[in-house]
Short mmCIF file of C-alpha atoms and ligand atoms in Angstrom, two decimals:
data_model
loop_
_atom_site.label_atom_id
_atom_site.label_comp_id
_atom_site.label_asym_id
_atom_site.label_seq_id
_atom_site.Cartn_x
_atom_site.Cartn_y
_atom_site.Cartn_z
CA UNK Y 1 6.39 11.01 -11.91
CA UNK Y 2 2.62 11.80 -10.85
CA UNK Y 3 1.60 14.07 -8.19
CA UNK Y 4 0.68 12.76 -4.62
CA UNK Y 5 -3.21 12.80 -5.80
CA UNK Y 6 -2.99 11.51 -8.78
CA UNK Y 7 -1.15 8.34 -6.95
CA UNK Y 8 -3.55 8.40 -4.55
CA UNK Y 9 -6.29 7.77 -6.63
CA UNK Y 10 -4.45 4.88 -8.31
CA UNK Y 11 -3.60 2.99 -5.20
CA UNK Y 12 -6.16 3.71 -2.22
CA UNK Y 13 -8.74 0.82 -2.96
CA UNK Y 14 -10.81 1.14 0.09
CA UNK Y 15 -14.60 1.24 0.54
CA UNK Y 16 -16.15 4.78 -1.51
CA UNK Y 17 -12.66 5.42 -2.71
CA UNK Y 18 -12.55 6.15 -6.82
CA UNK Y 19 -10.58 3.18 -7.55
CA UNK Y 20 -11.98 0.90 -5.29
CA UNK Y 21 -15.03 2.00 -6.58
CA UNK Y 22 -13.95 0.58 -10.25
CA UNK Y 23 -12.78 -2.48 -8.91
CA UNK Y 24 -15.30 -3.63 -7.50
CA UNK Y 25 -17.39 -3.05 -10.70
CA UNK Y 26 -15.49 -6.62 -11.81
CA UNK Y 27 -15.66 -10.10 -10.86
CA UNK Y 28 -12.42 -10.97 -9.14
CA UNK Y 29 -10.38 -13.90 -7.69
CA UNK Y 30 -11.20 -13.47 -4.13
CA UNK Y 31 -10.65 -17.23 -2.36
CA UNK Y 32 -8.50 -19.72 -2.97
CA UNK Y 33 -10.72 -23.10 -3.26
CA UNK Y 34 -8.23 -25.20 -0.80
CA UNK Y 35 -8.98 -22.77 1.42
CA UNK Y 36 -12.32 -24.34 1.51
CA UNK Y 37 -11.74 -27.86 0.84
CA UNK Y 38 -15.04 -29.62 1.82
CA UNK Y 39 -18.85 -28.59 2.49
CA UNK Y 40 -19.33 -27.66 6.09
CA UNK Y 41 -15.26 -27.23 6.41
CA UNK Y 42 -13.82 -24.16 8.76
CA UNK Y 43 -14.61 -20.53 7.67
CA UNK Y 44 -11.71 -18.24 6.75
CA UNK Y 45 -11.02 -14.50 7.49
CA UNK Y 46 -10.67 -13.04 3.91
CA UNK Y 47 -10.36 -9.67 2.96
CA UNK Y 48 -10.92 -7.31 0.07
CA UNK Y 49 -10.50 -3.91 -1.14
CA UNK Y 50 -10.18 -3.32 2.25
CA UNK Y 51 -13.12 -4.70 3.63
CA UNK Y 52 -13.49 -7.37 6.30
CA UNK Y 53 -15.08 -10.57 4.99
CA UNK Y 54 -15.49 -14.50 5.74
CA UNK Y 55 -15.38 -16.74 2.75
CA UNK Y 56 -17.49 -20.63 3.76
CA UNK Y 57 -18.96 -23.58 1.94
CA UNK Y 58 -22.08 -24.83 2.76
CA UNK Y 59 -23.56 -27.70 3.18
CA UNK Y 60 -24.30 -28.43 -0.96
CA UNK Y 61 -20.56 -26.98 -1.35
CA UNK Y 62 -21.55 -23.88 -2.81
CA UNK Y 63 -19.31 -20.81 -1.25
CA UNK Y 64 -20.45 -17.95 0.44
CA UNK Y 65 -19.02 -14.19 1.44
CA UNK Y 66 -20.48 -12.68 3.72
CA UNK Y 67 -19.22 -9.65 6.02
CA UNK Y 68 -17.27 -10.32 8.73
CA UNK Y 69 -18.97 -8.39 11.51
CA UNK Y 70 -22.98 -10.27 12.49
CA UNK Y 71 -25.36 -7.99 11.80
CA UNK Y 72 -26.79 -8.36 15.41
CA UNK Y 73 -24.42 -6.94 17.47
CA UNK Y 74 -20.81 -7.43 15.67
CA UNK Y 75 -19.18 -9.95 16.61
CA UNK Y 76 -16.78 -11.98 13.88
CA UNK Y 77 -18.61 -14.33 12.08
CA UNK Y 78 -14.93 -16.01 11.60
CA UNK Y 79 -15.38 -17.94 15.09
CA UNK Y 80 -18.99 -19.24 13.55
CA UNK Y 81 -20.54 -22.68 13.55
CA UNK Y 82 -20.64 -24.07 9.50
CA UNK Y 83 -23.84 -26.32 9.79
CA UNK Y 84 -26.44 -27.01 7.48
CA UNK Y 85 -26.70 -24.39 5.32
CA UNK Y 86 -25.75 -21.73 7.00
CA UNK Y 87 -22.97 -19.96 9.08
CA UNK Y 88 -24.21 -20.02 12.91
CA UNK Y 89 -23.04 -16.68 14.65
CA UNK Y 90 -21.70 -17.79 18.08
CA UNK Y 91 -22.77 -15.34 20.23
CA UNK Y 92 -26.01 -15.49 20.72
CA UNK Y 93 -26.86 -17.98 17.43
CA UNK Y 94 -28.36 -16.22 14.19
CA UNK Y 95 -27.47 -18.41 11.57
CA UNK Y 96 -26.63 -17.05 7.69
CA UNK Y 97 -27.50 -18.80 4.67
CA UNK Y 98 -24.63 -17.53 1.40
CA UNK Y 99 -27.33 -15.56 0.07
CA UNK Y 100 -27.28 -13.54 3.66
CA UNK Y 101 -31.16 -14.38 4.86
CA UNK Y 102 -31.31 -14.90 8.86
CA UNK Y 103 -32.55 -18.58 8.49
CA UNK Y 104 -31.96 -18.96 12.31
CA UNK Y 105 -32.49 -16.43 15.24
CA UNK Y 106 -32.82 -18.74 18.47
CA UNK Y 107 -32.65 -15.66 21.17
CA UNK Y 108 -35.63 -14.84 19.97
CA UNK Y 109 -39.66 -15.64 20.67
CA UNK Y 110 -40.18 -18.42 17.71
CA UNK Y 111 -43.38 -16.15 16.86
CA UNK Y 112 -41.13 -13.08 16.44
CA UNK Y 113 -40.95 -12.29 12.50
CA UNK Y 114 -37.55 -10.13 13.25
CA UNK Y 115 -35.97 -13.09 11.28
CA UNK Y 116 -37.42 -12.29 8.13
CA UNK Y 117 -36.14 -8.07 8.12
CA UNK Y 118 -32.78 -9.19 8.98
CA UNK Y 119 -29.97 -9.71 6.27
CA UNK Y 120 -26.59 -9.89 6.47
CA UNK Y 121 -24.02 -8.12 3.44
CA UNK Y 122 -23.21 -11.06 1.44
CA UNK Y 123 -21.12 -11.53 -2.33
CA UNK Y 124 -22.02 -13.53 -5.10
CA UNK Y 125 -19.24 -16.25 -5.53
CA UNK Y 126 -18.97 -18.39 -8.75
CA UNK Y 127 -16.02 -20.96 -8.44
CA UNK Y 128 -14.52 -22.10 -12.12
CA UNK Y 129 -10.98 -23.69 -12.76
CA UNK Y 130 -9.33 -22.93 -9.47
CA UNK Y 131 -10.77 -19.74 -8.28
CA UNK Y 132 -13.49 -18.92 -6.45
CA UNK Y 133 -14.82 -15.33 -8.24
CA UNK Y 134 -16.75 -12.40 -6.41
CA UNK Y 135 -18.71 -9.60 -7.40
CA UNK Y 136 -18.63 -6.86 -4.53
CA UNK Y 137 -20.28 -4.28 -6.77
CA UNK Y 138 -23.92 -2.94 -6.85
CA UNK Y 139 -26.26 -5.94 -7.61
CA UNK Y 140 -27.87 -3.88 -10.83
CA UNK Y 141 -24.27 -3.48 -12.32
CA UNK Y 142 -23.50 -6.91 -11.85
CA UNK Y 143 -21.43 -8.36 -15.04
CA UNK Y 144 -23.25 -11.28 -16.48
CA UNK Y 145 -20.22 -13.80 -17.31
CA UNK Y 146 -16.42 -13.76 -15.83
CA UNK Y 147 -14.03 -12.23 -17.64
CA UNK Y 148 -13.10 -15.19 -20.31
CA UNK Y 149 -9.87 -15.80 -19.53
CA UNK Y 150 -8.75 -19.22 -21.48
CA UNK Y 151 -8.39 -20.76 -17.92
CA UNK Y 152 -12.02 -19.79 -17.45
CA UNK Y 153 -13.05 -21.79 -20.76
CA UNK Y 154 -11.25 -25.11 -20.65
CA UNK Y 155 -11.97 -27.96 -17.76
CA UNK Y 156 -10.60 -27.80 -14.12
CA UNK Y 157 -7.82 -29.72 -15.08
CA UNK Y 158 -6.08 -28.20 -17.63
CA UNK Y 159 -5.57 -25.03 -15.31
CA UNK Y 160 -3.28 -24.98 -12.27
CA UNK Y 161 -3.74 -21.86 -9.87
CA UNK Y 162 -1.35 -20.39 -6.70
CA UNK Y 163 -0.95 -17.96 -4.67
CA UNK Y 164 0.93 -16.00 -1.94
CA UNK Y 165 0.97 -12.71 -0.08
CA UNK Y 166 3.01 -9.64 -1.11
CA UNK Y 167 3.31 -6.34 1.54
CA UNK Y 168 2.51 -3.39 -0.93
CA UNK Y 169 -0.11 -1.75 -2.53
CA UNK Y 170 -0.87 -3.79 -5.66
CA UNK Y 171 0.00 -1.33 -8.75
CA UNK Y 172 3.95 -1.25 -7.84
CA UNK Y 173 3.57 -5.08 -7.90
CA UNK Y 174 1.14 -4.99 -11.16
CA UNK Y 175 3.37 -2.36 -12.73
CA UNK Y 176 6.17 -5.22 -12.48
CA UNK Y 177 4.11 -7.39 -14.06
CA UNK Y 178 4.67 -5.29 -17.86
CA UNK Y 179 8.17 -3.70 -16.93
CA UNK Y 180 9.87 -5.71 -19.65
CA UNK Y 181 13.23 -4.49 -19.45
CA UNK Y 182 13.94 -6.25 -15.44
CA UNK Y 183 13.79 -9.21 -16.63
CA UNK Y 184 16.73 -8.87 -18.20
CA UNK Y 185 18.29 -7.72 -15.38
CA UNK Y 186 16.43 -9.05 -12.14
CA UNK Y 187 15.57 -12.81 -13.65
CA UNK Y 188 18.59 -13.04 -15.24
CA UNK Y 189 21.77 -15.28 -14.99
CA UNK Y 190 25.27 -15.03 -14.98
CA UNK Y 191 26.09 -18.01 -16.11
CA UNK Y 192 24.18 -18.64 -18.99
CA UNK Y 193 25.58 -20.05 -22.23
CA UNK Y 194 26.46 -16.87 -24.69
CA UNK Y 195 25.34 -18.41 -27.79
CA UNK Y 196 21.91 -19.73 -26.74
CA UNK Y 197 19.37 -18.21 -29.07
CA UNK Y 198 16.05 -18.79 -26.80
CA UNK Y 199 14.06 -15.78 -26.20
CA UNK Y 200 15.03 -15.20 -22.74
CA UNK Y 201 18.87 -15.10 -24.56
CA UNK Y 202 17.15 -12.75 -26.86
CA UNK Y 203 16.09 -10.46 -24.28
CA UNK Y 204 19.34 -10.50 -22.65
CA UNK Y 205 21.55 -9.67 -25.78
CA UNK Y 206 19.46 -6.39 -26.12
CA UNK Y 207 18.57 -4.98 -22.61
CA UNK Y 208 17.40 -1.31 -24.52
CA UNK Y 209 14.49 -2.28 -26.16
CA UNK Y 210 12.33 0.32 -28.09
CA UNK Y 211 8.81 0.55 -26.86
CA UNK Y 212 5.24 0.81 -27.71
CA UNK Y 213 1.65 0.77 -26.42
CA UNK Y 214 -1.71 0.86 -27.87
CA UNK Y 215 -4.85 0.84 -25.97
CA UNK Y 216 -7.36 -2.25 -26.48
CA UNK Y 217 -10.70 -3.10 -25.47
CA UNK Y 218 -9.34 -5.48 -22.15
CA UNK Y 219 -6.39 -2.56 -21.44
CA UNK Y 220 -3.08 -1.90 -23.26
CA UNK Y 221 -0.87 -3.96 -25.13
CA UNK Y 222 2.71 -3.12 -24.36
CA UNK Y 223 5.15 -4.18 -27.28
CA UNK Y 224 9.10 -4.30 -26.58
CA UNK Y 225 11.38 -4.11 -29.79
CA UNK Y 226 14.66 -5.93 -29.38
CA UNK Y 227 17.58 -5.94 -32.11
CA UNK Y 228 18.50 -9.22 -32.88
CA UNK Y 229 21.57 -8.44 -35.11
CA UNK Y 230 19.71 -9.67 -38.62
CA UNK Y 231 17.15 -8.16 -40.52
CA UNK Y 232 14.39 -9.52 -38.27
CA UNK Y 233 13.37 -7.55 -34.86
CA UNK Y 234 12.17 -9.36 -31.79
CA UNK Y 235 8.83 -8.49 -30.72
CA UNK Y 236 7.60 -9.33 -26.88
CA UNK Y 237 4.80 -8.30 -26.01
CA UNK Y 238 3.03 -7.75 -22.66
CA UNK Y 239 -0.32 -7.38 -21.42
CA UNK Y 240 -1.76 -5.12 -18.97
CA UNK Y 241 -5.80 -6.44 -18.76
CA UNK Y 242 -7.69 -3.81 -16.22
CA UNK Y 243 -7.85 -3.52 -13.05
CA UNK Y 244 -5.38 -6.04 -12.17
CA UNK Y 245 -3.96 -8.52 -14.40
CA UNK Y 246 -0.97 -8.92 -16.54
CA UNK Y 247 -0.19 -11.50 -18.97
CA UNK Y 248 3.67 -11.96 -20.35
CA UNK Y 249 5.29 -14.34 -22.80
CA UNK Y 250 4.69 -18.13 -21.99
CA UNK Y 251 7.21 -20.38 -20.24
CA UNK Y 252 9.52 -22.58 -22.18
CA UNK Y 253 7.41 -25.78 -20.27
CA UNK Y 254 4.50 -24.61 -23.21
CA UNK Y 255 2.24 -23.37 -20.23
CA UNK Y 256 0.34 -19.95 -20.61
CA UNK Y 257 -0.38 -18.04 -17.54
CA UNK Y 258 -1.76 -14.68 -16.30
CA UNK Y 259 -0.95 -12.76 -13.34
CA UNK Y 260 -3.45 -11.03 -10.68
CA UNK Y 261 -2.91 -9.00 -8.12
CA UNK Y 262 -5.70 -8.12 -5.92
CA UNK Y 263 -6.03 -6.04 -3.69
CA UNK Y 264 -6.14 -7.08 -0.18
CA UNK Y 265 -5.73 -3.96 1.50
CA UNK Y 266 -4.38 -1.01 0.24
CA UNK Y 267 -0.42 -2.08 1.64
CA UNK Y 268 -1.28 -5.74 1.35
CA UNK Y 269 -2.02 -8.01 -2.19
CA UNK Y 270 -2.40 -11.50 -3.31
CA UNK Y 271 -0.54 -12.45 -6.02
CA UNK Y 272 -2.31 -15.21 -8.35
CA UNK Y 273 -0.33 -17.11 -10.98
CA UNK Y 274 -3.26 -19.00 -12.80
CA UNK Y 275 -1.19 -21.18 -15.43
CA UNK Y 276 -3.32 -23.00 -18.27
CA UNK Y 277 -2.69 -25.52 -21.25
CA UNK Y 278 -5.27 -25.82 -24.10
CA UNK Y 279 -4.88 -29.15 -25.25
CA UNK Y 280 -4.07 -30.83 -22.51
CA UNK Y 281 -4.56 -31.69 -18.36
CA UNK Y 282 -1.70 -30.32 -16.55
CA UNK Y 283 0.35 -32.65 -14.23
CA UNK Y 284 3.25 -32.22 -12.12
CA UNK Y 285 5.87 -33.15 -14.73
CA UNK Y 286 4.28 -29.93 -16.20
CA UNK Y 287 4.98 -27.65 -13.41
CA UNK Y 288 8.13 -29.84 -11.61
CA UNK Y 289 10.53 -27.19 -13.82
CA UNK Y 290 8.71 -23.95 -12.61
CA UNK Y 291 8.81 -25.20 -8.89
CA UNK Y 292 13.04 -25.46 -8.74
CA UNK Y 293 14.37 -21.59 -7.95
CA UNK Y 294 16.56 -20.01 -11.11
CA UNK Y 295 15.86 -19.82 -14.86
CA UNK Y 296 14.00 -20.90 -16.70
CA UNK Y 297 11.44 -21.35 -14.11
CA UNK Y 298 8.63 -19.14 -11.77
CA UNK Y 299 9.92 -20.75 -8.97
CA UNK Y 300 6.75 -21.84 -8.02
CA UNK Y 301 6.21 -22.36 -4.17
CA UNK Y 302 5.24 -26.05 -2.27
CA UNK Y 303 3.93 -26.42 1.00
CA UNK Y 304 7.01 -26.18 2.71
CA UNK Y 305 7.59 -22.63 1.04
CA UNK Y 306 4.91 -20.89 2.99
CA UNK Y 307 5.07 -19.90 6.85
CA UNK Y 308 1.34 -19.40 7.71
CA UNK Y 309 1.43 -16.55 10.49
CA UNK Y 310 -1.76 -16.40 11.57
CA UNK Y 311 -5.69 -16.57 10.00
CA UNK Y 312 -5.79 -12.95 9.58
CA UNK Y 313 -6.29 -11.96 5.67
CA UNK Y 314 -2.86 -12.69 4.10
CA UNK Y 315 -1.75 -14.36 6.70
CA UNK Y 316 -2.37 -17.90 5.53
CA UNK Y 317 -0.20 -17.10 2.28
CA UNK Y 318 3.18 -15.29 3.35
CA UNK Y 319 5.93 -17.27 2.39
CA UNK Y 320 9.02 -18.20 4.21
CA UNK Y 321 11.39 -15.95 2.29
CA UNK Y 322 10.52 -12.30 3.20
CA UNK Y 323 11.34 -9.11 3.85
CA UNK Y 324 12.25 -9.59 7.65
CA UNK Y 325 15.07 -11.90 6.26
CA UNK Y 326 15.84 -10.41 3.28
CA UNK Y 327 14.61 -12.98 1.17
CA UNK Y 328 17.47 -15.12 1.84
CA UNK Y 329 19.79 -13.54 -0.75
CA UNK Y 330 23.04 -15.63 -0.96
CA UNK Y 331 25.65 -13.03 -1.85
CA UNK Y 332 27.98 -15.97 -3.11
CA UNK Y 333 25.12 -16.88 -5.63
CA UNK Y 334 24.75 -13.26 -6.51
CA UNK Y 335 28.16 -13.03 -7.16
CA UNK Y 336 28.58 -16.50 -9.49
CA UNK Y 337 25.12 -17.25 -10.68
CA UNK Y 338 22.54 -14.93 -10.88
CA UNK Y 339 21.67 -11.17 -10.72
CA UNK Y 340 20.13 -11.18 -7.27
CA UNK Y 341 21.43 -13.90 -5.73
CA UNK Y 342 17.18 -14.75 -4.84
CA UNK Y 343 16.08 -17.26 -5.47
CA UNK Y 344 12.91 -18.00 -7.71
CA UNK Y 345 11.61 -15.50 -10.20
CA UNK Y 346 8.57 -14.97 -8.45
CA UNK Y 347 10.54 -14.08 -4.81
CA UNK Y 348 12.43 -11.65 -6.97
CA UNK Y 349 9.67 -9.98 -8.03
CA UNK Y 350 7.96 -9.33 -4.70
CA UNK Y 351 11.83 -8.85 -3.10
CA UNK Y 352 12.10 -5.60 -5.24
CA UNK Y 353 8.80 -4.50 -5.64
CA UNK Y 354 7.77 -5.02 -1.50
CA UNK Y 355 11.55 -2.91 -1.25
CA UNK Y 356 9.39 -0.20 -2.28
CA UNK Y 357 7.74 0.44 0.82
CA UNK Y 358 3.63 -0.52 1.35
CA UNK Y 359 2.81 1.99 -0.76
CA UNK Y 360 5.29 3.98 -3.13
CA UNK Y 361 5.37 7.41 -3.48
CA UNK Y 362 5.59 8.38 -7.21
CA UNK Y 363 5.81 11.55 -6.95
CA UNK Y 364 9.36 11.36 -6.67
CA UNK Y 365 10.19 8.99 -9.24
CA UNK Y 366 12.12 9.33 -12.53
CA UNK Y 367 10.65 7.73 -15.43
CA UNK Y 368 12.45 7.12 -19.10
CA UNK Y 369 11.42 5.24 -22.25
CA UNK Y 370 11.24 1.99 -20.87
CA UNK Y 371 8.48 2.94 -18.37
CA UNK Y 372 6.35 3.89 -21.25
CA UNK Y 373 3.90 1.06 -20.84
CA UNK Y 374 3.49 1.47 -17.08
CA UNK Y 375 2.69 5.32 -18.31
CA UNK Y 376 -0.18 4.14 -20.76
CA UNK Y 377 -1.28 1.82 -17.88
CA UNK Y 378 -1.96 4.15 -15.30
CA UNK Y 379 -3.45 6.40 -17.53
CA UNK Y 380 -5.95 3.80 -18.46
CA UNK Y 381 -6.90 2.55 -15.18
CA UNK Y 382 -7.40 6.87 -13.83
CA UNK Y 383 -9.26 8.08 -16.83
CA UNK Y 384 -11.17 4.52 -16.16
CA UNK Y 385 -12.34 5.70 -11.98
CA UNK Y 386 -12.74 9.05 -13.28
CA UNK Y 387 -15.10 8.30 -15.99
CA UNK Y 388 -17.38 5.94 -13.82
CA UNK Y 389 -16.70 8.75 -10.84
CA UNK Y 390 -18.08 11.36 -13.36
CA UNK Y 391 -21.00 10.15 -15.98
CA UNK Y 392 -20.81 6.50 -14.71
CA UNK Y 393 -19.34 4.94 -17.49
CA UNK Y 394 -18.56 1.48 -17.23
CA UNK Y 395 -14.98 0.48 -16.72
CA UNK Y 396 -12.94 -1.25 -19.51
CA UNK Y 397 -13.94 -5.02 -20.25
CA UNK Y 398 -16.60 -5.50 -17.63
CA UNK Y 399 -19.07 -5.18 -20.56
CA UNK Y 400 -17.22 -7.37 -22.84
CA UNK Y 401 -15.86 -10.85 -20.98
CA UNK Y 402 -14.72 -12.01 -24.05
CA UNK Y 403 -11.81 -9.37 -24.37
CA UNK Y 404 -9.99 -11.57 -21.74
CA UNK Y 405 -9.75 -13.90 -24.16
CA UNK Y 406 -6.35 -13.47 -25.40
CA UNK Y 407 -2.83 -14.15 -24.55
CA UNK Y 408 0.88 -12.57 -24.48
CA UNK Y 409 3.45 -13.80 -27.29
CA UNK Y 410 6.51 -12.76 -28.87
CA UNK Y 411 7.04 -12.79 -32.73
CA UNK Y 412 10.48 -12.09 -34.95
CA UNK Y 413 8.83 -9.51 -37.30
CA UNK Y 414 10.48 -7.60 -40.39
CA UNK Y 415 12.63 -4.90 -39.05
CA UNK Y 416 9.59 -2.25 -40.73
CA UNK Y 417 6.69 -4.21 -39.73
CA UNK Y 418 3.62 -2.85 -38.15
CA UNK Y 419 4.31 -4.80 -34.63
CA UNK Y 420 -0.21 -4.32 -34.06
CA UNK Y 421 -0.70 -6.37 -36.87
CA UNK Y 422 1.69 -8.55 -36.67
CA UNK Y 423 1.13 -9.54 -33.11
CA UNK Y 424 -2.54 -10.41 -34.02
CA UNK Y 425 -2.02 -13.80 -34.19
CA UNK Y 426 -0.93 -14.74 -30.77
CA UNK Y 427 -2.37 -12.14 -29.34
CA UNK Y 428 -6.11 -13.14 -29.83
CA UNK Y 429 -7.44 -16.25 -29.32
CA UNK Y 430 -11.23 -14.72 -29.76
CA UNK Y 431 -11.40 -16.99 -33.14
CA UNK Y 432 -9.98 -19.77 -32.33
CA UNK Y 433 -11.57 -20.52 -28.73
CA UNK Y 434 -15.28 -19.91 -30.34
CA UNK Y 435 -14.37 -22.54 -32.98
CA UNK Y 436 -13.31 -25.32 -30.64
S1 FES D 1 -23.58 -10.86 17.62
FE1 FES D 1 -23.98 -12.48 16.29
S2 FES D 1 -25.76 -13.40 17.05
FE2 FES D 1 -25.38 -11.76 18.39
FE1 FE2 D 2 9.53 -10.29 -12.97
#
């Protein structure tokens, strides 16, 4: 339980608001590159942190972000012309470059220098491995590198990136992100064999497990101690990377992911599932046993899973199972096969956590042991906006990309084993990626 402010000031991310503030301090995953599939191609609506944007490419393919509304009188540069190097405003014709200079202002005398005073609010972009990255901060704060994810190191191909739309604030959808004990409850199934010994059977033969969480230098590291009936304990641990991210065990495919979701609005979020292999391009054998609905997969979306509703932000992204039809639950399947009777781990996820409302109200909620990590989390990201609010203290990891560079794991450890140290090892990847 927090109070009403307290909440508040975790979930309003809005323009001059204390956590919107922090977030834009970081680069973030603002456009999805087939969004923008060629130089020249159709401007979208995009928004973020609850400001009105449109994301284009130019001419040379480089992306822009630029705010919606034309600095001449207002009108939506959404509806403009993408030619030569520039986004053409169609009401009366000033024309953008990415870097927001007026390059063309044909309403007015050609010996007229009101060209040169007028500039329009635009975002650095840098696209890498399936994400086109923004920085919406003050330009003297601006963080040097990205944060260095492992998809953010290795070449286009060996990372595979998707998204979709979720209606809620994006901390009750985060906060499911490092809420270990659902999945062995929401993602699990009914019908699975008894004596298999893979982790997700580990997880389900001990649905109370002990918990701990230690603050790092990228967040907190949430560790979840399951029994296993010998004299080894089961160690999963989870991730929570500020603002946004969360990184959990990897599949049983071999493919790593994180999790993002960013703020659209302060009742609406895209969800990103960026999913990367070291040694390896991914293909579609890779990902063809995340795509089908129940365990052991994501249930990763195709085309045919989203229902576009319109170009407004987070409309292009909503999928076809949603609130409005209850996310087709099948009560036969619920009964027979799995917990929910949902299908696709990923529909689960935003089934319960949209169920919520747009934006919970934790000030009524009732909290045990299990919630200790989403405790540690909050506390992070509030001292966090305070702190910058206050002395302006940089937020977590924005000074230090390579803190990102790590990923989730689960170990068997000796029953009296520090977990920390023994988590080490597949936690960081700092040594090995600066050796290959
Ligand atoms: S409102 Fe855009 S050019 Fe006039
Ligand atoms: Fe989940």
């Amino acid at each position: 339980m927090i109070s009403h402010a307290e909440n508040e000031l975790l979930c309003r991310v809005g323009p001059a608001t204390q956590m919107g503030d922090l977030m834009r301090r970081y680069w973030v995953p603002a456009v999805y590159p087939p969004d923008l599939p060629s130089p020249d191609c159709a401007p979208i609506r995009v928004r973020l942190f609850g400001e009105n944007l449109v994301a284009f490419r130019d001419s040379a393919g480089k992306p822009g972000l630029i705010k919606e509304s034309c600095p001449h009188r207002g009108a939506s540069l959404f509806f403009g012309r993408n030619e030569e190097a520039g986004l053409r405003c169609v009401y009366h014709g000033w024309k953008f470059d990415t870097a927001g200079n007026c390059v063309d202002m044909p309403n007015e005398p050609a010996e007229s220098d009101f060209k040169a005073k007028v500039k329009a609010t635009t975002y650095p972009c840098i696209e890498r491995s399936g994400i086109i990255w923004a920085y919406l901060g003050p330009p003297s704060e601006q963080p040097k590198e990205l944060p260095g994810f492992m998809s953010n190191l290795l070449p286009d191909d060996h990372v595979f990136v998707t998204v979709r739309v979720q209606q809620s604030n994006y901390l009750q959808a985060l906060e499911g992100g490092y809420d270990s004990t659902h999945v062995g409850f929401l993602h699990s199934r009914l019908d699975a064999p008894a004596d298999a010994r893979d982790s997700r059977q580990l997880m389900m033969q001990d649905k109370r497990p002990r918990f701990a969480a230690v603050q790092t230098d990228f967040g907190v590291m949430i560790g979840a101690r399951r029994e296993t009936g010998s004299d080894q304990a089961y160690w999963r641990v989870n991730l929570f990377l500020m603002p946004f991210y969360h990184m959990s065990p990897g599949t049983p495919v071999g493919l790593q992911r994180w999790n993002a979701w960013v703020p659209i609005d302060d009742e609406t979020t895209l969800r990103w599932v960026v999913a990367w292999q070291a040694d390896r391009p991914i293909s579609e054998a890779d990902l063809a046993p995340l795509r089908h609905g129940d365990s052991p997969a994501w249930g990763l979306l195709t085309a045919d899973d989203y229902a576009p509703s319109n170009t407004l932000p987070g409309g292009r992204w909503r999928t076809k199972a949603n609130l409005a039809n209850d996310y087709f639950i099948d009560r036969t399947v619920q009964r027979t096969k799995t917990f929910t009777g949902i299908s696709g781990f990923l529909t689960q996820d935003q089934a319960v956590t949209e169920s919520m409302g747009p934006l919970v109200d934790r000030q009524h909620e009732r909290l045990g042991s299990a919630d200790l990590g989403i405790i540690a989390a909050r506390r992070r990201l509030s001292q966090a906006a305070r702190a910058l609010r206050s002395d302006g203290t940089p937020p977590v990891g924005v000074l230090t990309p390579e803190a990102y560079t790590v990923n989730s794991g689960s170990v068997m450890l000796p029953r009296d084993a520090d977990w920390v140290a023994g988590v080490q090892d597949v936690v960081v990847l700092r040594a090995q990626s600066s050796q290959s």
